[in-house]
Coordinates of C-alpha atoms in Angstrom, one line a residue:
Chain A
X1 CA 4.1 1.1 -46.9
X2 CA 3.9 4.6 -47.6
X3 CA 7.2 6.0 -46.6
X4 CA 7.6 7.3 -50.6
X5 CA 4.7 9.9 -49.2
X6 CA 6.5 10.8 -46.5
X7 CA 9.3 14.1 -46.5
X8 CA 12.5 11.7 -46.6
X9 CA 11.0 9.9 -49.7
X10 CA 10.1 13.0 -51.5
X11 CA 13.7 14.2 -51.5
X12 CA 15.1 10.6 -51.9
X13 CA 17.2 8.6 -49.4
X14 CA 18.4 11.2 -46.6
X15 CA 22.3 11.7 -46.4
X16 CA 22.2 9.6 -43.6
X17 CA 20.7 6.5 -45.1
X18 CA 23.9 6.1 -47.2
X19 CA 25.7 4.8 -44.8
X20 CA 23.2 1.5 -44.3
X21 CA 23.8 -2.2 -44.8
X22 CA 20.3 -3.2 -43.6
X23 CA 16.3 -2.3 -43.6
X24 CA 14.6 -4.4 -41.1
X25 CA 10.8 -4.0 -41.5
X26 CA 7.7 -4.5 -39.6
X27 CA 4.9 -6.6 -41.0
X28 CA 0.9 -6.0 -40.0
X29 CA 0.1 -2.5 -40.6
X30 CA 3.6 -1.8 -42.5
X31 CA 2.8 -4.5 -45.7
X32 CA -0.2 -5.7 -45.0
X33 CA -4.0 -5.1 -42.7
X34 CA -4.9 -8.1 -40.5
X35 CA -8.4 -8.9 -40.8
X36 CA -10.6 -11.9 -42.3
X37 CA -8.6 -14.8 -43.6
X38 CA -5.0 -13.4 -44.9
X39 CA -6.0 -9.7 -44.4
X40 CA -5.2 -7.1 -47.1
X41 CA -2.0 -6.1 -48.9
X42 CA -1.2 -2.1 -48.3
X43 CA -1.2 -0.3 -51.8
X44 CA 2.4 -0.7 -53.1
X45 CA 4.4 -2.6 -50.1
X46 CA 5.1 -5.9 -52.4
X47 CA 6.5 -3.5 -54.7
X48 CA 8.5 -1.8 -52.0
X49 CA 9.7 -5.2 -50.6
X50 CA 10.9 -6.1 -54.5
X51 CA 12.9 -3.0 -54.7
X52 CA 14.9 -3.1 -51.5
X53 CA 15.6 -7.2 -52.4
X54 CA 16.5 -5.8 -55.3
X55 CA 19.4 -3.2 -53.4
X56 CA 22.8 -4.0 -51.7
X57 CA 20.7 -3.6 -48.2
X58 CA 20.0 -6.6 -46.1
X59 CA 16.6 -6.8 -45.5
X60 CA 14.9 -8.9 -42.2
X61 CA 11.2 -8.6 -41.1
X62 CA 10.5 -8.4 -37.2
X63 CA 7.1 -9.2 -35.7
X64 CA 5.2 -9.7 -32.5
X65 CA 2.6 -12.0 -34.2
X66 CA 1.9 -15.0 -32.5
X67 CA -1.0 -15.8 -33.4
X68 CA 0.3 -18.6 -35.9
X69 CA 3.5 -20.2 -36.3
X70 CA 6.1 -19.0 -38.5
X71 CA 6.1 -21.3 -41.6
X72 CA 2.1 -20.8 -41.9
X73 CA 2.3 -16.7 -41.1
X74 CA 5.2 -16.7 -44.3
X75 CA 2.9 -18.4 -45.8
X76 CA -0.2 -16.0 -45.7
X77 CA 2.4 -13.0 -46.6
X78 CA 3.1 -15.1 -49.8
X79 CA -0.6 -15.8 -50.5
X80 CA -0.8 -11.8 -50.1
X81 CA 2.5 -11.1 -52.8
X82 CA 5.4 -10.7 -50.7
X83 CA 8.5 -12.4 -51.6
X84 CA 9.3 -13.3 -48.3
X85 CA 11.1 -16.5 -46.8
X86 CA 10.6 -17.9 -43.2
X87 CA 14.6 -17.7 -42.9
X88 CA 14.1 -13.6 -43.0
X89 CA 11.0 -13.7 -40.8
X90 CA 11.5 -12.5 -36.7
X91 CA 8.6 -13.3 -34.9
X92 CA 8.5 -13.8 -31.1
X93 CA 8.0 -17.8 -30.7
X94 CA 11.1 -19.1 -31.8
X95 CA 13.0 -16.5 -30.0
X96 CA 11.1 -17.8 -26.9
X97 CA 12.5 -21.5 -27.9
X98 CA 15.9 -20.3 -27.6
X99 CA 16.2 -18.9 -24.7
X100 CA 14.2 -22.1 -23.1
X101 CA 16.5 -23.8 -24.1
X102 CA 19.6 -21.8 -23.1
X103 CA 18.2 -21.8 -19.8
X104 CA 16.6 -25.4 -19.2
X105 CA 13.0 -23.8 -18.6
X106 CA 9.8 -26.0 -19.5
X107 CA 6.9 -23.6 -20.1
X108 CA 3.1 -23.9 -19.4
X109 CA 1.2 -22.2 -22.5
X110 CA -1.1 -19.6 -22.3
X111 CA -1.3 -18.9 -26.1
X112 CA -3.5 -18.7 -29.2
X113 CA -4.1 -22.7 -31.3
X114 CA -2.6 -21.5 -34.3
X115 CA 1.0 -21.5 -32.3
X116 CA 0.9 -24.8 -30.1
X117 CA 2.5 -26.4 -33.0
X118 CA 5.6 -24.0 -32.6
X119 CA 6.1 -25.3 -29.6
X120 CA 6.0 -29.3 -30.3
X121 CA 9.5 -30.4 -29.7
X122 CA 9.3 -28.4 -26.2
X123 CA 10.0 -30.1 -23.3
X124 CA 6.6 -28.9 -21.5
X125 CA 6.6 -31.5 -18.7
X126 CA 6.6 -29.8 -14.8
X127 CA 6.5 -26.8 -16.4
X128 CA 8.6 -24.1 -14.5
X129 CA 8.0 -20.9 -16.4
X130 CA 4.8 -19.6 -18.1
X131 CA 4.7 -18.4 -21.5
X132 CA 2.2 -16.3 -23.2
X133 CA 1.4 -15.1 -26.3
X134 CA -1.7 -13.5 -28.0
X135 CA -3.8 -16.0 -27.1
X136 CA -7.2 -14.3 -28.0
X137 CA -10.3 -16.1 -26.8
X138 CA -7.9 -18.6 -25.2
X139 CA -7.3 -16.0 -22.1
X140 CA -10.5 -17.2 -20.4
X141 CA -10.8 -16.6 -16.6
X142 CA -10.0 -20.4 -16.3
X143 CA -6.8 -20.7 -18.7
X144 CA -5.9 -17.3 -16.7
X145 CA -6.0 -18.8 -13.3
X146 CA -4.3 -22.0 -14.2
X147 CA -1.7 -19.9 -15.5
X148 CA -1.0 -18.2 -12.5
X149 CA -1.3 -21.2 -10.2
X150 CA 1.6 -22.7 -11.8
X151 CA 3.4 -18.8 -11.3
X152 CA 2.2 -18.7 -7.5
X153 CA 3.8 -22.2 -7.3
X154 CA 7.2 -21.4 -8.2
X155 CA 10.1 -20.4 -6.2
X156 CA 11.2 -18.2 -8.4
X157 CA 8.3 -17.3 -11.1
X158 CA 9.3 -16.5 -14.7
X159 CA 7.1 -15.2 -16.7
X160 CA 7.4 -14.5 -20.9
X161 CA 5.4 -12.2 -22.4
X162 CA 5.6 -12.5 -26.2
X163 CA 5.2 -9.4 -27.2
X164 CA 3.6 -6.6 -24.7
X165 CA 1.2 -4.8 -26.8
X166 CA -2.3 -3.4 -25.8
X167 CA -4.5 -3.7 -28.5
X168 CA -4.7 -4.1 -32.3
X169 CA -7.2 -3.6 -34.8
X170 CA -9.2 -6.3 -36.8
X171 CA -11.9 -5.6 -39.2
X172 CA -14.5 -6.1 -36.1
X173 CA -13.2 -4.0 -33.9
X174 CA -10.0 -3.4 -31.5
X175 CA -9.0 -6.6 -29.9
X176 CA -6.9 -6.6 -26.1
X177 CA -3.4 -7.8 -26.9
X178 CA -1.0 -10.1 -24.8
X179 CA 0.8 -6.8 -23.2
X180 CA -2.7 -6.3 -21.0
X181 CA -2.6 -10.4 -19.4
X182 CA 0.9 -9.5 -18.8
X183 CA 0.2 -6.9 -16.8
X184 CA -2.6 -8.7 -15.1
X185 CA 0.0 -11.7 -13.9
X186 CA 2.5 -9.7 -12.9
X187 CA 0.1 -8.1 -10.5
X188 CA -1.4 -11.3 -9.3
X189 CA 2.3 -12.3 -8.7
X190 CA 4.0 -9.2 -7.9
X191 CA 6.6 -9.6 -10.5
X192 CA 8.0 -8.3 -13.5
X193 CA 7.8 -10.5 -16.7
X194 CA 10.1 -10.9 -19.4
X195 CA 9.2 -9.2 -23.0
X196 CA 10.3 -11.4 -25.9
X197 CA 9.8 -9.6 -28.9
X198 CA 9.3 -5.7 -30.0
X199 CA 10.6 -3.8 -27.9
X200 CA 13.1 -5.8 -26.3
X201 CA 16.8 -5.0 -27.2
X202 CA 18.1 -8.8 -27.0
X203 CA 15.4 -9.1 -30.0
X204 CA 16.4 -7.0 -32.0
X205 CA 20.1 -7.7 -31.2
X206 CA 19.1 -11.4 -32.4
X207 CA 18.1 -10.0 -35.8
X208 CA 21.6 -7.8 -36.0
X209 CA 23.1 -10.9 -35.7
X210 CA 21.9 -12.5 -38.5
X211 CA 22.3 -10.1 -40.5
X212 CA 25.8 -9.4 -39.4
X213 CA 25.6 -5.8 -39.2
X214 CA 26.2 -3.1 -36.5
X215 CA 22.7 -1.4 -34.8
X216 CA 24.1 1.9 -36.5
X217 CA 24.1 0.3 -39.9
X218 CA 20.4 -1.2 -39.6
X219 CA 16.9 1.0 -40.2
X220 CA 13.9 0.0 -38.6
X221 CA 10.3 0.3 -40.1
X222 CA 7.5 0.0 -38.6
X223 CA 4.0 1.5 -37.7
X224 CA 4.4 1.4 -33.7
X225 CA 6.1 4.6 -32.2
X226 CA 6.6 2.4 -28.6
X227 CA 7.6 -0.9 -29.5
X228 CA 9.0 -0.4 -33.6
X229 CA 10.4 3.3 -33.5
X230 CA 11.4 3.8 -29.8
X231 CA 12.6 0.0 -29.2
X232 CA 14.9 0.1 -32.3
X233 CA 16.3 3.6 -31.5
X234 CA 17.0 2.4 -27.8
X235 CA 19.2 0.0 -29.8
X236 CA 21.2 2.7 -31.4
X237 CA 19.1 2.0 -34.9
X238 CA 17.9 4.5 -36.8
X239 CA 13.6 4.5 -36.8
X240 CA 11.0 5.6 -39.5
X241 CA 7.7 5.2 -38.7
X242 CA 5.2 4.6 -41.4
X243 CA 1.7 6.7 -41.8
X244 CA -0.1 3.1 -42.0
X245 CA -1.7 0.6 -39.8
X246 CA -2.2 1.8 -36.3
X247 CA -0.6 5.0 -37.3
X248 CA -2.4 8.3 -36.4
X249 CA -2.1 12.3 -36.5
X250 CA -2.4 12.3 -32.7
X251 CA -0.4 9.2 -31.1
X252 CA -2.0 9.3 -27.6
X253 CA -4.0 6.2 -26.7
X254 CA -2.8 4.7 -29.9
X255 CA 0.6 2.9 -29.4
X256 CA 0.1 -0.7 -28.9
X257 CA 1.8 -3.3 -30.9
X258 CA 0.3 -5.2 -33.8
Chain B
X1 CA -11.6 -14.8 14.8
X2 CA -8.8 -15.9 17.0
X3 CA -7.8 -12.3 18.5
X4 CA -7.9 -14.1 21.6
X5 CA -5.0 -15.7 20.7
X6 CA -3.3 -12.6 19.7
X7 CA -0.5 -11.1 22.5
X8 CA -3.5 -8.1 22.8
X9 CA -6.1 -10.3 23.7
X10 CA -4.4 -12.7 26.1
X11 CA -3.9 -9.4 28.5
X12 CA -7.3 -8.2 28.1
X13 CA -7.4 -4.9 26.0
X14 CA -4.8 -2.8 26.0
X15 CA -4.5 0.9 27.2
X16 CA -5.6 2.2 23.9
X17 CA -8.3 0.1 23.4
X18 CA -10.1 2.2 26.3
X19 CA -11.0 5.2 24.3
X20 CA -12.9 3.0 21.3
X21 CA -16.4 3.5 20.4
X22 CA -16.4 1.6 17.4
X23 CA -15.5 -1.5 15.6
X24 CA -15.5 -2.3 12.2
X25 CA -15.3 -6.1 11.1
X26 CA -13.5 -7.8 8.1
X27 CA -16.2 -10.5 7.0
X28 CA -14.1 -13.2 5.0
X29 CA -11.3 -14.5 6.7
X30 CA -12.5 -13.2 9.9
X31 CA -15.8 -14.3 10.7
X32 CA -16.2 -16.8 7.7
X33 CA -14.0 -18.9 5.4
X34 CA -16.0 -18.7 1.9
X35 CA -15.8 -22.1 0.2
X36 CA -18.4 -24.5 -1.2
X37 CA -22.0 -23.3 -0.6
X38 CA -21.7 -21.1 2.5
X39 CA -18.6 -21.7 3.2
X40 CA -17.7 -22.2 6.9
X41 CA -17.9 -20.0 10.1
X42 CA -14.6 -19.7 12.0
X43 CA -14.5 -21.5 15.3
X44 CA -15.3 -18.7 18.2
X45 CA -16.7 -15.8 15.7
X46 CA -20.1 -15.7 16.3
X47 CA -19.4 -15.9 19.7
X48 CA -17.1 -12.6 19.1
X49 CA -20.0 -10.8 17.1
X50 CA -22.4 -11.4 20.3
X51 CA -19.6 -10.0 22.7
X52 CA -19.1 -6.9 20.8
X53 CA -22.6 -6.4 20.3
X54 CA -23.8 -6.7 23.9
X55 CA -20.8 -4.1 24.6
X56 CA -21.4 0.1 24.3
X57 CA -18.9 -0.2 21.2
X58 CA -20.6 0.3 17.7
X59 CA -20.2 -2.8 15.2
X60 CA -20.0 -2.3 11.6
X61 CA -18.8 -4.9 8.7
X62 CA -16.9 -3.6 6.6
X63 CA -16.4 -6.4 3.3
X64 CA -14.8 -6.5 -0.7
X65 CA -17.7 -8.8 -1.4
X66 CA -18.8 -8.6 -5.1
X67 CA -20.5 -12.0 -5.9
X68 CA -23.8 -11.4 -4.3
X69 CA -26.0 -8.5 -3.4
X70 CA -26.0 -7.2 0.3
X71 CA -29.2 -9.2 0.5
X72 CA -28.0 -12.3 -0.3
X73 CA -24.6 -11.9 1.2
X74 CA -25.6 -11.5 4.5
X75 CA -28.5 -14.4 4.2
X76 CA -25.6 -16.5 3.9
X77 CA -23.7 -15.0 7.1
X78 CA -27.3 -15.3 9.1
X79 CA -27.3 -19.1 8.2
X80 CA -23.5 -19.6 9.3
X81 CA -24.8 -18.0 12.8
X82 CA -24.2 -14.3 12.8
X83 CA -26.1 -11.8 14.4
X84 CA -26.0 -9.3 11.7
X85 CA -28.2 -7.2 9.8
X86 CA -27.9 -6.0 6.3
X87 CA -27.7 -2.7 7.4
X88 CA -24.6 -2.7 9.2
X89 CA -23.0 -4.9 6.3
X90 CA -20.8 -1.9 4.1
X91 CA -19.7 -3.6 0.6
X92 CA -18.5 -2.0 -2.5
X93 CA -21.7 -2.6 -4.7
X94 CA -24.2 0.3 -2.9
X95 CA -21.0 2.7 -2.7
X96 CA -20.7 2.2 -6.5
X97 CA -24.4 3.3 -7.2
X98 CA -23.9 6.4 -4.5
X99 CA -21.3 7.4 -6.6
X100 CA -22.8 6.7 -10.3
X101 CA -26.0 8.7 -9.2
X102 CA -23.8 12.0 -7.4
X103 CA -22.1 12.2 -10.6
X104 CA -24.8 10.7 -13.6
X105 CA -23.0 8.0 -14.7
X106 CA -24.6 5.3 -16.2
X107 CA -22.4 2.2 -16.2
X108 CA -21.5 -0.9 -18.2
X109 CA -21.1 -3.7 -15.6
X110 CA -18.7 -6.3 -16.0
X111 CA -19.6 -8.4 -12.5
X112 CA -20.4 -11.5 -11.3
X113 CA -24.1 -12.9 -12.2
X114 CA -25.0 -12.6 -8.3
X115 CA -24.7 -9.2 -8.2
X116 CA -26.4 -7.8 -11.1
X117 CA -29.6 -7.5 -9.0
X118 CA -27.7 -4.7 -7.1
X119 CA -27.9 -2.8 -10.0
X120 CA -31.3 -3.3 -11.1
X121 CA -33.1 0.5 -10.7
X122 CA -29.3 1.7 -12.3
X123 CA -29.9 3.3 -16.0
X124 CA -27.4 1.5 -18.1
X125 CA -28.5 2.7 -21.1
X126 CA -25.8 4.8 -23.5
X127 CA -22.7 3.6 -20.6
X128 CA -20.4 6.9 -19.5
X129 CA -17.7 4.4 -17.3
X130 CA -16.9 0.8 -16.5
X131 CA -18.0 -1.0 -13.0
X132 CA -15.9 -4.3 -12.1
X133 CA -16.3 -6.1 -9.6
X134 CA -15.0 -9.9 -8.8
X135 CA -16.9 -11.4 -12.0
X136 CA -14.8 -14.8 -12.1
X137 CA -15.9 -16.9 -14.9
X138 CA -17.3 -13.8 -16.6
X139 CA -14.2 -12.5 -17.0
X140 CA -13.9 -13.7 -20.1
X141 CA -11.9 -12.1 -23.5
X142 CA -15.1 -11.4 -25.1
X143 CA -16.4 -9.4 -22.1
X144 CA -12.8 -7.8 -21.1
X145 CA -12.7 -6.7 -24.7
X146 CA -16.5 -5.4 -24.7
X147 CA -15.5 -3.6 -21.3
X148 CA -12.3 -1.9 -22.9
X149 CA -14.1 -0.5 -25.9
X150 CA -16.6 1.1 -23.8
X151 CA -13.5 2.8 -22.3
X152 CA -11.7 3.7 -25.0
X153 CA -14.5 5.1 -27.1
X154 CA -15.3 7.4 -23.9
X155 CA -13.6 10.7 -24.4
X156 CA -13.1 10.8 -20.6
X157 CA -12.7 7.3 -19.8
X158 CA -13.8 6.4 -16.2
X159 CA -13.2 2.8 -14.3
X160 CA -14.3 1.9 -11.3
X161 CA -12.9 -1.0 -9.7
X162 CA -14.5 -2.6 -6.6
X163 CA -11.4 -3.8 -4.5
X164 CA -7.9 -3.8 -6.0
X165 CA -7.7 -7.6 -4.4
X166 CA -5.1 -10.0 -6.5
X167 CA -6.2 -13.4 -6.2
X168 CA -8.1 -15.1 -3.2
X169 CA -8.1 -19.0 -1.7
X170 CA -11.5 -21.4 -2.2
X171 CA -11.7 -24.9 -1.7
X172 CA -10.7 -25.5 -5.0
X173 CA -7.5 -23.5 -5.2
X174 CA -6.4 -19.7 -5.5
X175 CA -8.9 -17.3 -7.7
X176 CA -7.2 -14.4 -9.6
X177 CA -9.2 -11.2 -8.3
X178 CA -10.9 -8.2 -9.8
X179 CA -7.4 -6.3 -9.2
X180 CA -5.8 -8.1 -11.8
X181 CA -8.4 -7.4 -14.2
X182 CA -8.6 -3.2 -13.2
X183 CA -4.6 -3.7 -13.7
X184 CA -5.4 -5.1 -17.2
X185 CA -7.8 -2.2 -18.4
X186 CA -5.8 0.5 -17.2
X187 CA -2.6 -0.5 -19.1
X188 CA -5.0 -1.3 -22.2
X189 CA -7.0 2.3 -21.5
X190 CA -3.9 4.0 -20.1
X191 CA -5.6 5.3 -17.9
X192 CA -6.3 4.5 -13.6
X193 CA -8.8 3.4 -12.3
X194 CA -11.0 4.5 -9.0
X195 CA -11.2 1.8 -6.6
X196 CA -14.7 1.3 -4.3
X197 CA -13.6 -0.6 -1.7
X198 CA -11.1 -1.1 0.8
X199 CA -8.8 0.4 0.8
X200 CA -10.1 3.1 -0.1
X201 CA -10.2 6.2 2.2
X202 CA -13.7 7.0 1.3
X203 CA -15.2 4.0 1.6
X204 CA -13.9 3.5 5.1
X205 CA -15.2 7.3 5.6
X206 CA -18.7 6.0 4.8
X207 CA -19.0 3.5 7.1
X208 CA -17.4 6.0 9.7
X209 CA -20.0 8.7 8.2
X210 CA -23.0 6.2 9.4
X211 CA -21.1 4.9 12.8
X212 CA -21.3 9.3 13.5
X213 CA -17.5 8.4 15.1
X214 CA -13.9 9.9 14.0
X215 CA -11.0 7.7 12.6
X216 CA -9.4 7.7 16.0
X217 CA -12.7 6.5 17.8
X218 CA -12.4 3.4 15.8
X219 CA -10.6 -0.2 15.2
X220 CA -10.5 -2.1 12.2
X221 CA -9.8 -5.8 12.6
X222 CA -9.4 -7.7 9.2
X223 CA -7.1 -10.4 7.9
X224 CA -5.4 -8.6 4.7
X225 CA -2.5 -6.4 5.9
X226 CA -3.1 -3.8 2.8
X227 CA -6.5 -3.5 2.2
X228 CA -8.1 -3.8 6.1
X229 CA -5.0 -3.0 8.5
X230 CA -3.1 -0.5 6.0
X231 CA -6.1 1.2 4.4
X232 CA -7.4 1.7 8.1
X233 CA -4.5 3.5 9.5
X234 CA -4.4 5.6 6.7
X235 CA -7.6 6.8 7.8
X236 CA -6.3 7.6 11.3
X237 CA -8.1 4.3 12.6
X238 CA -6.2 1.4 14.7
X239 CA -5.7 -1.2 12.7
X240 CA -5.6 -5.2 13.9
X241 CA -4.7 -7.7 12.0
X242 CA -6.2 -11.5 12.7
X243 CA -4.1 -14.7 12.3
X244 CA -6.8 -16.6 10.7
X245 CA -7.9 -16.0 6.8
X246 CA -5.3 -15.6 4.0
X247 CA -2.4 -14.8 7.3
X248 CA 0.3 -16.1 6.9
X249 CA 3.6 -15.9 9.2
X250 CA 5.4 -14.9 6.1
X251 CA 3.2 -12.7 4.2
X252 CA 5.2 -11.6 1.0
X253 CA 3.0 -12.7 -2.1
X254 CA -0.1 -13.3 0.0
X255 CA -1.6 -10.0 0.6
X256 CA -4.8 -10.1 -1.9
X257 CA -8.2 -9.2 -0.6
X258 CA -11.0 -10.9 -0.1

């Protein structure tokens, strides 16, 4: 996390940060690289992380992973040096869970291994919504069309897209993220779906919340102009985006979520 | 084909239908329902096809079909008892290498198994643009993402997309279509993608090209309102739409291509 490179860093905290209660941060490509096993720590977020813990701000962390569940994900930020707890960890899943609930849905999965376990108390019987997530080498043509059988079946078809980015990086290459299916099913099923996560407003709201604090009070920081930036200014945040991850001089082609 | 059915047919034809010289056959859903092995002919189509051909009116067939070569394609149709010759069959594949060699493209193919021989004399070495076509179980993440970094390392990124269908009925259920998957790439690429196919206006022009009629000369009869009736009249053609196929009385979320 490089922001102390940056012009605002350079001078100190801006006049306007003084009037902050909260930092919520973003995680892959803001603290750490994904990549093999836990991925890589960026040079001097742990220390970064200890220093705002270690200020009168509140401090969250809002993902769109969903690649794992939340208790093993904390755990591989730990492994990397974060002091982090799952308590102060947003990702997309659990938000998901809630609003199934609130509205008596039972999903069909289209999501990677590493989060089925998320979704074990879930009521997944006669499913009447469809869920998916980053799902990786589980969006085969067959998983894909089951998926939208149970969509075409429906009266009225809901679809959740955790997240809506279009790619990320890994140390082998860019990978298609869950944002590109989603667009593919609401085509199939000429519909619109509904983003869980980044940028979605009620996600973020769902973080203010538990912090307590107003949108105007909160800073966002992340490394995604589109879904970190943009979504948490839409929200009447303040956003800082950082110079790592997916960040680049020129932004065009280059905006999906991590 | 059950157009005798149809209010036009039960009268004879009508008063427009006097100044035709040409007409230009759906395939799937008109003469044929595709399904296990060669699927089945419809009751009264071959019949149709003989009708037509003994009239003065010219008879082209017009088709989306990607899983098989024109060869093999219209083997099948011979077997099911059709009078037709591959050179009066029109199907995206052959337009696809007209336009890769008018503008030296060399493509990376991300099709179905049985049409690859289509593309055998085709230099695919070094790929300048993406060719998809109805691939089905090749449409897998491994080959979606090996088709998007060919795009996005392009500096001018060019899809082609042969048919914009969504999904299409076998035997066994609905099938998602190569539509879904052009819809995929261009939100991943940002970019939009150049369909070859109905219903595309140049495509359609083709086969007008080699019938050596105009657009008003001409009747398209096909079971897909969008992509044979509406891509027809936007060419200036008359446009007829059959009841058999994927028509259905109510025809909101059921207007894929075949």
């Amino acid at each position: 996390m490089r922001i102390q490179h940056s012009n605002m860093a350079a001078t100190g905290w801006p006049e306007c940060a003084k009037s902050l209660k909260g930092v919520i941060l973003d995680l892959c490509g803001v603290l750490y690289d994904s990549g093999e096993g836990d991925g890589v720590a960026i040079s001097g977020s742990a220390a970064a992380v200890k220093k705002l813990k270690e200020s009168d701000l509140q401090l969250r962390f809002c993902t769109n992973e969903t690649q794992a569940t939340r208790e093993k994900f904390v755990g591989k930020l730990q492994r990397l040096g974060f002091d982090i707890s799952v308590s102060e960890v947003f990702p997309p899943a659990p938000a998901a869970i809630a609003v199934l609930k609130e509205r008596g849905l039972r999903p069909h999965l289209l999501v990677h291994d590493g989060l089925l376990d998320e979704f074990d108390g879930v009521d997944k019987s006669n499913p009447n919504c469809v869920i998916i997530g980053d799902a990786a080498e589980n969006f085969s043509y067959k998983n894909l069309n089951e998926a939208f059988t149970v969509l075409i079946g429906l009266e009225k078809p809901v679809l959740f897209s955790l997240g809506q980015g279009r790619y990320y990086k890994e140390t082998d290459g860019l990978k298609l993220d869950v944002g590109v299916y989603m667009k593919a099913l609401e085509y199939a099923c000429d519909l619109k779906a509904e983003v869980i996560g980044k940028p979605s407003p009620t996600f973020f709201q769902s973080v203010l919340n538990d912090m307590g604090l107003q949108p105007h009070e909160v800073l966002m920081i992340g490394d995604d102009l589109v879904n970190d930036v943009g979504g948490a200014q839409r929200c009447g945040m303040k956003g800082v985006q950082v110079r790592t991850g997916k960040y680049r001089q020129i932004v065009s082609r280059d905006f999906s979520s991590c």
